[in-house]
Short mmCIF file of C-alpha atoms in Angstrom, two decimals:
data_model
loop_
_atom_site.label_atom_id
_atom_site.label_comp_id
_atom_site.label_asym_id
_atom_site.label_seq_id
_atom_site.Cartn_x
_atom_site.Cartn_y
_atom_site.Cartn_z
CA UNK A 1270 -17.81 6.39 15.68
CA UNK A 1271 -16.98 5.55 19.32
CA UNK A 1272 -15.17 7.85 21.71
CA UNK A 1273 -12.68 5.17 22.65
CA UNK A 1274 -11.40 4.94 19.08
CA UNK A 1275 -8.05 6.64 18.81
CA UNK A 1276 -7.23 9.22 16.21
CA UNK A 1277 -3.90 10.75 15.34
CA UNK A 1278 -3.11 14.28 14.33
CA UNK A 1279 0.05 14.88 12.38
CA UNK A 1280 1.36 18.40 12.02
CA UNK A 1281 4.58 20.23 11.26
CA UNK A 1282 6.50 22.45 13.67
CA UNK A 1283 9.20 24.42 11.92
CA UNK A 1284 11.04 27.65 12.57
CA UNK A 1285 9.04 29.26 9.77
CA UNK A 1286 5.90 29.16 11.91
CA UNK A 1287 4.84 32.23 13.92
CA UNK A 1288 6.35 32.15 17.45
CA UNK A 1289 3.03 31.56 19.22
CA UNK A 1290 2.29 28.53 17.06
CA UNK A 1291 5.79 27.10 17.42
CA UNK A 1292 5.59 27.54 21.19
CA UNK A 1293 2.17 25.90 21.28
CA UNK A 1294 3.45 22.81 19.48
CA UNK A 1295 6.62 22.54 21.54
CA UNK A 1296 4.64 23.02 24.76
CA UNK A 1297 2.36 20.12 23.83
CA UNK A 1298 5.40 17.89 23.48
CA UNK A 1299 6.63 18.95 26.91
CA UNK A 1300 3.25 18.56 28.62
CA UNK A 1301 3.25 14.78 28.52
CA UNK A 1302 2.03 14.42 32.13
CA UNK A 1303 -0.88 15.95 34.01
CA UNK A 1304 1.52 18.43 35.56
CA UNK A 1305 1.55 21.30 33.14
CA UNK A 1306 5.04 22.58 32.34
CA UNK A 1307 5.97 25.35 29.95
CA UNK A 1308 9.21 24.49 28.20
CA UNK A 1309 12.02 27.02 28.07
CA UNK A 1310 11.90 28.69 24.70
CA UNK A 1311 13.16 31.92 23.16
CA UNK A 1312 9.58 33.09 22.73
CA UNK A 1313 8.10 31.72 25.96
CA UNK A 1314 6.37 34.98 26.84
CA UNK A 1315 3.21 34.43 24.86
CA UNK A 1316 0.53 34.43 27.58
CA UNK A 1317 -2.11 33.70 24.96
CA UNK A 1318 -0.40 30.48 23.92
CA UNK A 1319 0.18 29.38 27.53
CA UNK A 1320 -3.48 29.95 28.39
CA UNK A 1321 -4.54 28.04 25.29
CA UNK A 1322 -2.35 25.10 26.25
CA UNK A 1323 -3.67 25.08 29.81
CA UNK A 1324 -7.18 25.04 28.39
CA UNK A 1325 -6.21 22.18 26.13
CA UNK A 1326 -4.81 20.17 29.04
CA UNK A 1327 -7.97 20.80 31.05
CA UNK A 1328 -10.50 19.84 28.38
CA UNK A 1329 -8.75 17.38 26.10
CA UNK A 1330 -7.09 14.20 27.26
CA UNK A 1331 -3.80 13.81 25.39
CA UNK A 1332 -3.08 10.10 25.66
CA UNK A 1333 0.40 9.95 24.17
CA UNK A 1334 3.03 11.99 22.40
CA UNK A 1335 5.07 10.07 19.88
CA UNK A 1336 8.33 11.17 18.25
CA UNK A 1337 8.67 10.71 14.50
CA UNK A 1338 11.66 9.97 12.31
CA UNK A 1339 11.88 13.63 11.33
CA UNK A 1340 12.97 15.99 14.08
CA UNK A 1341 10.44 18.63 13.06
CA UNK A 1342 7.44 16.28 13.09
CA UNK A 1343 5.53 14.59 15.85
CA UNK A 1344 2.27 12.80 16.49
CA UNK A 1345 -0.30 13.73 19.10
CA UNK A 1346 -2.58 10.84 20.02
CA UNK A 1347 -6.06 11.92 21.05
CA UNK A 1348 -8.47 9.86 23.08
CA UNK A 1349 -11.33 10.50 20.69
CA UNK A 1350 -12.43 12.06 17.45
CA UNK A 1351 -14.31 14.66 19.49
CA UNK A 1352 -11.13 15.55 21.32
CA UNK A 1353 -9.35 16.10 18.04
CA UNK A 1354 -12.09 18.43 16.86
CA UNK A 1355 -11.87 20.28 20.19
CA UNK A 1356 -8.21 20.94 19.51
CA UNK A 1357 -9.08 22.25 16.05
CA UNK A 1358 -11.70 24.65 17.45
CA UNK A 1359 -9.51 25.73 20.35
CA UNK A 1360 -6.50 26.73 18.30
CA UNK A 1361 -8.44 28.09 15.32
CA UNK A 1362 -8.61 31.69 16.68
CA UNK A 1363 -4.84 31.78 17.04
CA UNK A 1364 -3.80 29.95 13.85
CA UNK A 1365 -6.51 30.62 11.32
CA UNK A 1366 -5.64 34.23 10.50
CA UNK A 1367 -1.93 33.59 10.21
CA UNK A 1368 -1.91 30.43 8.17
CA UNK A 1369 -4.80 31.07 5.81
CA UNK A 1370 -6.20 27.67 4.81
CA UNK A 1371 -4.05 25.71 7.25
CA UNK A 1372 -6.89 25.28 9.72
CA UNK A 1373 -9.20 24.17 6.91
CA UNK A 1374 -6.64 21.59 5.91
CA UNK A 1375 -6.10 20.60 9.53
CA UNK A 1376 -9.81 20.14 10.13
CA UNK A 1377 -10.45 18.01 7.06
CA UNK A 1378 -7.48 15.84 7.92
CA UNK A 1379 -9.00 15.13 11.32
CA UNK A 1380 -12.23 13.89 9.81
CA UNK A 1381 -10.57 11.61 7.27
CA UNK A 1382 -8.89 9.18 9.64
CA UNK A 1383 -9.36 5.43 9.34
CA UNK A 1384 -8.88 3.99 12.81
CA UNK A 1385 -7.99 0.49 11.60
CA UNK A 1386 -6.46 -0.92 8.47
CA UNK A 1387 -8.87 -3.04 6.46
CA UNK A 1388 -6.06 -5.53 5.88
CA UNK A 1389 -3.84 -5.52 8.99
CA UNK A 1390 -6.44 -4.78 11.64
CA UNK A 1391 -4.04 -2.29 13.23
CA UNK A 1392 -4.37 1.42 13.93
CA UNK A 1393 -2.84 3.40 11.09
CA UNK A 1394 -2.26 7.06 10.33
CA UNK A 1395 -4.63 8.52 7.75
CA UNK A 1396 -3.69 9.01 4.13
CA UNK A 1397 -3.12 12.62 3.14
CA UNK A 1398 -6.46 14.29 2.50
CA UNK A 1399 -7.00 17.96 1.82
CA UNK A 1400 -10.26 19.70 1.01
CA UNK A 1401 -12.07 16.36 0.78
CA UNK A 1402 -9.53 14.95 -1.70
CA UNK A 1403 -6.89 12.29 -1.15
CA UNK A 1404 -3.28 12.81 -2.15
CA UNK A 1405 -1.56 9.70 -3.50
CA UNK A 1406 2.09 9.25 -4.48
CA UNK A 1407 2.43 8.21 -8.13
CA UNK A 1408 5.64 6.48 -9.25
CA UNK A 1409 5.53 5.93 -13.04
CA UNK A 1410 8.45 3.46 -13.09
CA UNK A 1411 9.89 2.04 -16.31
CA UNK A 1412 8.62 0.36 -19.48
CA UNK A 1413 4.85 0.51 -19.82
CA UNK A 1414 4.37 1.95 -16.33
CA UNK A 1415 4.20 5.64 -17.33
CA UNK A 1416 1.65 5.14 -20.12
CA UNK A 1417 -0.56 2.85 -18.03
CA UNK A 1418 -0.57 5.26 -15.10
CA UNK A 1419 -1.43 8.12 -17.46
CA UNK A 1420 -4.49 6.11 -18.48
CA UNK A 1421 -5.38 5.57 -14.81
CA UNK A 1422 -5.23 9.33 -14.27
CA UNK A 1423 -7.41 9.81 -17.35
CA UNK A 1424 -10.05 7.43 -15.99
CA UNK A 1425 -9.90 9.06 -12.55
CA UNK A 1426 -10.41 12.53 -14.01
CA UNK A 1427 -13.28 11.31 -16.15
CA UNK A 1428 -14.92 9.58 -13.17
CA UNK A 1429 -14.42 12.60 -10.89
CA UNK A 1430 -12.47 10.50 -8.38
CA UNK A 1431 -11.38 12.76 -5.47
CA UNK A 1432 -7.71 11.81 -5.74
CA UNK A 1433 -4.75 14.05 -6.55
CA UNK A 1434 -1.42 12.52 -7.53
CA UNK A 1435 2.01 13.63 -6.39
CA UNK A 1436 4.25 12.34 -9.18
CA UNK A 1437 7.73 11.16 -8.16
CA UNK A 1438 10.06 9.86 -10.87
CA UNK A 1439 12.65 7.20 -10.05
CA UNK A 1440 15.50 6.84 -12.54
CA UNK A 1441 16.63 3.21 -12.71
CA UNK A 1442 19.74 4.15 -14.72
CA UNK A 1443 21.54 5.90 -11.85
CA UNK A 1444 23.34 4.22 -8.97
CA UNK A 1445 22.48 6.77 -6.30
CA UNK A 1446 19.44 6.28 -4.08
CA UNK A 1447 18.29 9.89 -4.10
CA UNK A 1448 15.27 9.28 -6.35
CA UNK A 1449 13.97 6.28 -4.44
CA UNK A 1450 14.51 8.07 -1.13
CA UNK A 1451 12.39 10.95 -2.45
CA UNK A 1452 9.69 8.45 -3.37
CA UNK A 1453 9.83 6.85 0.07
CA UNK A 1454 9.54 10.26 1.72
CA UNK A 1455 6.51 11.07 -0.43
CA UNK A 1456 4.80 7.80 0.52
CA UNK A 1457 5.47 8.47 4.19
CA UNK A 1458 3.84 11.84 3.72
CA UNK A 1459 0.80 10.62 1.79
CA UNK A 1460 0.38 7.10 3.18
CA UNK A 1461 -0.61 5.53 -0.15
CA UNK A 1462 1.10 5.04 -3.52
CA UNK A 1463 0.35 3.70 -6.98
CA UNK A 1464 3.40 2.62 -8.94
CA UNK A 1465 4.73 1.07 -12.09
CA UNK A 1466 7.59 -1.37 -11.83
CA UNK A 1467 11.10 0.05 -11.47
CA UNK A 1468 13.58 -1.94 -13.51
CA UNK A 1469 16.39 -3.69 -11.64
CA UNK A 1470 19.31 -3.77 -14.05
CA UNK A 1471 21.59 -6.82 -13.93
CA UNK A 1472 24.48 -4.70 -15.20
CA UNK A 1473 24.55 -2.59 -12.04
CA UNK A 1474 27.22 -3.42 -9.42
CA UNK A 1475 26.16 -5.64 -6.48
CA UNK A 1476 26.18 -2.63 -4.16
CA UNK A 1477 23.16 -1.19 -6.01
CA UNK A 1478 20.04 -2.62 -4.39
CA UNK A 1479 16.76 -3.23 -6.16
CA UNK A 1480 14.74 -0.03 -5.94
CA UNK A 1481 11.52 -2.02 -5.58
CA UNK A 1482 12.97 -4.06 -2.73
CA UNK A 1483 14.40 -0.96 -1.05
CA UNK A 1484 10.99 0.68 -1.14
CA UNK A 1485 9.26 -2.34 0.39
CA UNK A 1486 11.78 -2.83 3.18
CA UNK A 1487 12.11 0.87 4.03
CA UNK A 1488 8.34 1.18 4.48
CA UNK A 1489 8.01 -2.31 6.03
CA UNK A 1490 5.45 -3.37 3.43
CA UNK A 1491 5.53 -6.89 4.76
CA UNK A 1492 2.48 -8.37 3.00
CA UNK A 1493 2.20 -8.68 -0.76
CA UNK A 1494 -1.34 -9.63 -1.74
CA UNK A 1495 -2.41 -10.95 -5.12
CA UNK A 1496 -5.97 -12.01 -5.91
CA UNK A 1497 -5.80 -14.38 -8.85
CA UNK A 1498 -9.22 -15.13 -10.34
CA UNK A 1499 -10.72 -16.08 -13.67
CA UNK A 1500 -11.93 -13.06 -15.63
CA UNK A 1501 -14.94 -12.92 -17.97
CA UNK A 1502 -14.21 -13.22 -21.66
CA UNK A 1503 -10.65 -14.54 -21.26
CA UNK A 1504 -10.05 -18.00 -22.70
CA UNK A 1505 -7.85 -20.12 -20.41
CA UNK A 1506 -7.25 -23.82 -19.83
CA UNK A 1507 -8.67 -23.72 -16.29
CA UNK A 1508 -11.93 -22.10 -15.18
CA UNK A 1509 -13.27 -20.91 -11.82
CA UNK A 1510 -9.88 -19.99 -10.36
CA UNK A 1511 -10.11 -17.87 -7.21
CA UNK A 1512 -6.86 -17.85 -5.23
CA UNK A 1513 -5.47 -15.30 -2.79
CA UNK A 1514 -1.67 -15.35 -2.56
CA UNK A 1515 -0.02 -13.82 0.51
CA UNK A 1516 3.71 -13.34 0.10
CA UNK A 1517 6.13 -12.29 2.85
CA UNK A 1518 7.64 -9.17 1.34
CA UNK A 1519 10.68 -8.07 3.37
CA UNK A 1520 13.09 -10.95 3.95
CA UNK A 1521 14.01 -14.42 2.67
CA UNK A 1522 16.32 -14.52 -0.34
CA UNK A 1523 15.40 -10.89 -1.05
CA UNK A 1524 17.35 -9.66 1.97
CA UNK A 1525 20.12 -8.47 -0.41
CA UNK A 1526 22.80 -10.09 1.71
CA UNK A 1527 25.31 -11.81 -0.55
CA UNK A 1528 29.05 -11.67 -0.99
CA UNK A 1529 31.93 -13.37 -2.77
CA UNK A 1530 33.95 -14.92 0.05
CA UNK A 1531 36.73 -16.04 -2.31
CA UNK A 1532 37.02 -15.74 -6.06
CA UNK A 1533 34.42 -17.96 -7.71
CA UNK A 1534 32.47 -18.65 -4.49
CA UNK A 1535 29.37 -16.57 -3.74
CA UNK A 1536 27.31 -16.84 -0.56
CA UNK A 1537 23.75 -15.55 -0.55
CA UNK A 1538 21.96 -15.42 2.79
CA UNK A 1539 18.31 -16.33 3.23
CA UNK A 1540 16.86 -14.63 6.29
CA UNK A 1541 13.79 -16.09 7.99
CA UNK A 1542 12.75 -14.61 11.33
CA UNK A 1543 10.14 -15.79 13.79
CA UNK A 1544 8.53 -12.37 14.20
CA UNK A 1545 8.06 -11.78 10.49
CA UNK A 1546 6.87 -15.34 9.90
CA UNK A 1547 4.26 -15.05 12.65
CA UNK A 1548 3.23 -11.67 11.31
CA UNK A 1549 2.63 -12.81 7.73
CA UNK A 1550 0.90 -16.00 8.87
CA UNK A 1551 -1.46 -14.06 11.11
CA UNK A 1552 -2.14 -11.66 8.25
CA UNK A 1553 -3.07 -14.56 5.97
CA UNK A 1554 -5.44 -16.14 8.48
CA UNK A 1555 -7.03 -12.83 9.41
CA UNK A 1556 -7.58 -11.96 5.76
CA UNK A 1557 -9.00 -15.42 5.12
CA UNK A 1558 -11.51 -14.95 7.92
CA UNK A 1559 -12.48 -11.44 6.74
CA UNK A 1560 -13.02 -12.67 3.18
CA UNK A 1561 -14.98 -15.76 4.21
CA UNK A 1562 -12.28 -18.18 3.07
CA UNK A 1563 -12.06 -21.66 4.55
CA UNK A 1564 -8.55 -22.89 3.86
CA UNK A 1565 -4.99 -21.59 4.17
CA UNK A 1566 -2.05 -23.43 2.59
CA UNK A 1567 1.53 -22.72 3.66
CA UNK A 1568 4.04 -23.20 0.83
CA UNK A 1569 7.56 -24.20 1.90
CA UNK A 1570 10.65 -26.32 1.31
CA UNK A 1571 11.16 -27.44 4.90
CA UNK A 1572 12.19 -30.93 3.81
CA UNK A 1573 15.47 -29.44 2.55
CA UNK A 1574 15.81 -26.09 4.37
CA UNK A 1575 14.91 -27.53 7.74
CA UNK A 1576 15.86 -24.51 9.80
CA UNK A 1577 14.75 -21.59 7.61
CA UNK A 1578 11.58 -22.95 6.03
CA UNK A 1579 11.11 -25.18 9.05
CA UNK A 1580 10.77 -22.05 11.20
CA UNK A 1581 8.32 -20.51 8.75
CA UNK A 1582 6.17 -23.65 8.72
CA UNK A 1583 6.26 -23.92 12.50
CA UNK A 1584 5.07 -20.31 12.84
CA UNK A 1585 2.21 -20.96 10.42
CA UNK A 1586 1.11 -23.95 12.49
CA UNK A 1587 1.21 -21.89 15.68
CA UNK A 1588 -0.97 -19.19 14.17
CA UNK A 1589 -3.34 -21.76 12.65
CA UNK A 1590 -4.13 -23.09 16.12
CA UNK A 1591 -5.77 -19.75 16.89
CA UNK A 1592 -8.12 -20.03 13.90
CA UNK A 1593 -10.03 -23.30 14.43
CA UNK A 1594 -12.67 -22.25 11.89
CA UNK A 1595 -10.11 -22.26 9.06
CA UNK A 1596 -8.53 -25.43 7.68
CA UNK A 1597 -4.74 -25.36 7.53
CA UNK A 1598 -2.44 -27.49 5.42
CA UNK A 1599 1.04 -27.21 3.94
CA UNK A 1600 2.64 -28.10 0.62
CA UNK A 1601 6.21 -28.28 -0.67
CA UNK A 1602 6.83 -25.57 -3.25
CA UNK A 1603 7.76 -27.83 -6.18
CA UNK A 1604 4.62 -29.90 -5.69
CA UNK A 1605 2.66 -26.66 -5.37
CA UNK A 1606 3.62 -25.51 -8.86
CA UNK A 1607 2.62 -28.86 -10.32
CA UNK A 1608 -0.72 -28.83 -8.47
CA UNK A 1609 -1.39 -25.27 -9.63
CA UNK A 1610 -1.11 -26.11 -13.31
CA UNK A 1611 -3.01 -29.40 -12.82
CA UNK A 1612 -5.90 -28.41 -10.54
CA UNK A 1613 -5.71 -24.79 -9.34
CA UNK A 1614 -9.28 -24.88 -7.99
CA UNK A 1615 -8.07 -26.82 -4.94
CA UNK A 1616 -6.35 -23.72 -3.52
CA UNK A 1617 -8.02 -20.96 -1.55
CA UNK A 1618 -5.55 -18.78 0.40
CA UNK A 1619 -1.81 -19.44 0.08
CA UNK A 1620 0.91 -17.98 2.32
CA UNK A 1621 4.62 -18.33 1.60
CA UNK A 1622 8.09 -16.80 1.98
CA UNK A 1623 9.36 -14.16 -0.41
CA UNK A 1624 11.02 -16.12 -3.23
CA UNK A 1625 8.30 -18.77 -3.48
CA UNK A 1626 5.75 -15.98 -3.62
CA UNK A 1627 7.50 -14.52 -6.64
CA UNK A 1628 7.38 -17.84 -8.49
CA UNK A 1629 3.86 -18.86 -7.48
CA UNK A 1630 2.35 -15.45 -8.27
CA UNK A 1631 3.73 -15.58 -11.81
CA UNK A 1632 2.41 -19.12 -12.31
CA UNK A 1633 -1.03 -18.03 -11.11
CA UNK A 1634 -1.01 -14.97 -13.34
CA UNK A 1635 -0.35 -17.23 -16.31
CA UNK A 1636 -3.25 -19.47 -15.31
CA UNK A 1637 -5.80 -16.65 -15.63
CA UNK A 1638 -4.44 -15.02 -18.78
CA UNK A 1639 -1.13 -13.33 -18.10
CA UNK A 1640 0.58 -10.47 -16.26
CA UNK A 1641 -1.61 -7.80 -17.82
CA UNK A 1642 -4.70 -8.95 -15.93
CA UNK A 1643 -3.76 -9.33 -12.27
CA UNK A 1644 -3.39 -6.48 -9.75
CA UNK A 1645 -1.30 -6.57 -6.61
CA UNK A 1646 -0.89 -4.67 -3.36
CA UNK A 1647 1.77 -4.26 -0.69
CA UNK A 1648 0.53 -3.59 2.82
CA UNK A 1649 2.36 -2.53 5.95
CA UNK A 1650 1.25 -1.22 9.30
CA UNK A 1651 1.33 2.40 8.16
CA UNK A 1652 1.52 2.43 4.36
CA UNK A 1653 0.11 0.74 1.26
CA UNK A 1654 1.53 0.59 -2.27
CA UNK A 1655 -0.46 -0.73 -5.24
CA UNK A 1656 0.92 -2.06 -8.52
CA UNK A 1657 0.53 -4.88 -11.02
CA UNK A 1658 0.96 -8.28 -9.39
CA UNK A 1659 3.84 -9.69 -11.42
CA UNK A 1660 5.94 -6.51 -11.41
CA UNK A 1661 6.93 -6.71 -15.08
CA UNK A 1662 8.25 -3.57 -16.76
CA UNK A 1663 7.11 -4.62 -20.26
CA UNK A 1664 9.91 -2.68 -21.94
CA UNK A 1665 9.50 -4.58 -25.22
CA UNK A 1666 5.99 -3.18 -25.77
CA UNK A 1667 6.47 0.26 -24.22
CA UNK A 1668 5.16 3.16 -26.29
CA UNK A 1669 3.33 0.95 -28.80
CA UNK A 1670 -0.19 1.38 -27.38
CA UNK A 1671 -0.70 -2.38 -27.09
CA UNK A 1672 -0.15 -2.94 -23.35
CA UNK A 1673 -3.08 -4.39 -21.42
CA UNK A 1674 -4.28 -1.75 -18.92
CA UNK A 1675 -6.49 -4.16 -16.97
CA UNK A 1676 -4.04 -5.01 -14.17
CA UNK A 1677 -3.14 -1.38 -13.48
CA UNK A 1678 -6.78 -0.27 -13.56
CA UNK A 1679 -7.73 -3.04 -11.13
CA UNK A 1680 -4.77 -2.11 -8.91
CA UNK A 1681 -6.10 1.44 -8.82
CA UNK A 1682 -9.48 0.03 -7.75
CA UNK A 1683 -7.79 -1.79 -4.88
CA UNK A 1684 -6.25 1.53 -3.91
CA UNK A 1685 -9.67 3.21 -3.95
CA UNK A 1686 -11.03 0.45 -1.72
CA UNK A 1687 -8.15 1.11 0.67
CA UNK A 1688 -9.10 4.81 0.69
CA UNK A 1689 -12.71 3.77 1.34
CA UNK A 1690 -13.87 5.28 -1.95
CA UNK A 1691 -15.95 2.18 -2.54
CA UNK A 1692 -18.42 3.63 -5.05
CA UNK A 1693 -15.67 4.84 -7.36
CA UNK A 1694 -13.80 1.54 -6.99
CA UNK A 1695 -16.89 -0.51 -7.87
CA UNK A 1696 -17.77 1.73 -10.81
CA UNK A 1697 -14.34 1.44 -12.43
CA UNK A 1698 -13.94 -2.26 -11.60
CA UNK A 1699 -17.32 -3.18 -13.07
CA UNK A 1700 -16.55 -1.16 -16.19
CA UNK A 1701 -13.24 -2.98 -16.63
CA UNK A 1702 -14.92 -6.39 -16.27
CA UNK A 1703 -17.66 -5.39 -18.71
CA UNK A 1704 -15.04 -4.33 -21.23
CA UNK A 1705 -13.27 -7.68 -20.79
CA UNK A 1706 -16.38 -9.37 -22.17
CA UNK A 1707 -15.93 -7.59 -25.50
CA UNK A 1708 -13.43 -9.83 -27.25
CA UNK A 1709 -12.90 -7.31 -30.05
CA UNK A 1710 -11.22 -5.06 -27.48
CA UNK A 1711 -8.83 -7.71 -26.17
CA UNK A 1712 -5.20 -6.67 -26.40
CA UNK A 1713 -2.56 -8.83 -28.04
CA UNK A 1714 -1.49 -10.56 -24.82
CA UNK A 1715 -4.88 -12.30 -24.58
CA UNK A 1716 -5.29 -13.01 -28.27
CA UNK A 1717 -6.90 -9.83 -29.57
CA UNK A 1718 -5.98 -6.81 -31.63
CA UNK A 1719 -7.31 -4.03 -29.42
CA UNK A 1720 -5.17 -1.12 -28.34
CA UNK A 1721 -4.60 0.28 -24.87
CA UNK A 1722 -6.47 3.47 -25.76
CA UNK A 1723 -9.47 1.56 -27.10
CA UNK A 1724 -9.78 -0.43 -23.88
CA UNK A 1725 -9.59 2.70 -21.74
CA UNK A 1726 -12.14 4.54 -23.91
CA UNK A 1727 -14.50 1.59 -23.59
CA UNK A 1728 -14.10 1.60 -19.80
CA UNK A 1729 -15.04 5.28 -19.67
CA UNK A 1730 -18.05 4.77 -21.95
CA UNK A 1731 -19.34 2.00 -19.67
CA UNK A 1732 -18.91 4.22 -16.61
CA UNK A 1733 -20.83 7.00 -18.36
CA UNK A 1734 -23.60 4.62 -19.45
CA UNK A 1735 -24.23 3.63 -15.82
CA UNK A 1736 -25.18 7.19 -14.97
CA UNK A 1737 -22.13 7.92 -12.86
CA UNK A 1738 -21.00 11.51 -12.38
CA UNK A 1739 -18.39 12.03 -15.08
CA UNK A 1740 -16.61 14.71 -17.02
CA UNK A 1741 -16.73 14.90 -20.81
CA UNK A 1742 -15.20 12.14 -22.93
#
C-alpha cells in the first residue's frame, strides 16, 4: 500500500457527542489551510482539544475537507493510510473512554478502505465494515425476492461469510417515497446493497415513479452489468455463450419525463447526454480491457433517432479511439436481436442506452436458460447494488419453493467480489456451478423438478465437502 494512495475517513459529528469531541471535529473543518484557526464555538475552551488539533495539523497532512449531503456529516481526506492511523492513535486517548467501542470501530473502518473501484477505476468510499465484518443493505423486494434472499443469508451463515445485513423493506403498494428513501439512505451509509426486484405497478398514477429507477438515479448507479454465459448442465440451443452487457442505467427512455399535452396525445422524452454517454462508453472499454476482452459493440438506432442515438454512437467512437487494442463496431438494435438468437457467439462486450439494454439483457438471459440463472450488478462512483439481471419479481411462483436461486446466489458472489471477499465468492460460486451439473436438482424453469430448498441444501453440502470453514447444516 503506497503512501500516495488516498483514504477517506467518514465520521459523525452530532450534538450528542461530548463537547471536546464535537469541538475537535468542527475545528478540523475550520482548519482547511495551514494557518490554524480555532472556530468560535460554545465550548471552545477545551485546551486539550485545541492542543490535539494543533498536533494533528503538525504531523498529519489533511489534503481536503469535503462537505456531505447531510449537515452533520463530513469527509476528511488523508494523504495516506499511515496518516489516517495517526489520527486514530492521536485522538484515541480523548475519545476511547467516552465512546466505548467507537475507536475500535473507527480503527477497523480505516483499514478496510478500497482506494479504487474494481469496476470504475475511481476512488470510492469504503463499504461499512465493523469489527472485521461488512454491513450490507438488504432490500427483499416483491415476489420471490424475500425467499431467495433468505436463502442467500442461509448460505452466508453456513459459509461463515463476514457480512451482516441491514434489512430495509420497500412497500410497492404505497404511493409515498418514504420506504425507498430509507433504502437509499441505508445504501449511502453502507455503500453496498443486495436486492430483490421492487414491483412497478401499472395501476399507480403517473406521478409515482418506479422505485427501482428512483434508486438507480438517486445513487447515480450509471452502469448496469450483466455477464451472460452458458452454464454447465443447462440444455440450450446455443453453446459457448460468453457476453458482457453494459447498459446505461440513468437516462434514455427511463428518465420518467412524460406528459399528456392534450387529451389523447402523450409525449415521452428520451434523454441522451454527452457526459453520460462518454461515461458509460469509457466504462465498457475499461472493463473490456480489465477482463481481457477484444471487442466492444455499441447497440443503437441512430439511423432513425439521429440526434439522440447519434450522440451516443459518436461518444462511443470517441472513446474507442483511446483503446486501440480493442476492436470497436456498432450494430442497429433490431439487427442485434436477430444476430443474438442466430449466432450469439459473435458478441463479446456490448454497450447500449437504457431501453435497448433492457431488451437485449432479457434476450440474452433466455439464450442461456432463463431469468433464474443470470446475475446483475449496478455500479456507480460511490455505491454498488446487486440483483438478478432481468429484474423479474416472479410473483406467480412466490411462496411455492420452486424458484431458481441460482441468479440471486451468483449476484451475491458478485457482491462478495466487490467487497474483496474473493475466497468466499469462489467457494459459493463453484458450489452453485457444481450443483447445476446435477440435473435431478434442476428447478422447473430449466426442465427439472427440484425445489429451491433442495438446490440450496446441495450448494451447502458442496461447500462443506471442499473443506471450507462452515457452520452446521
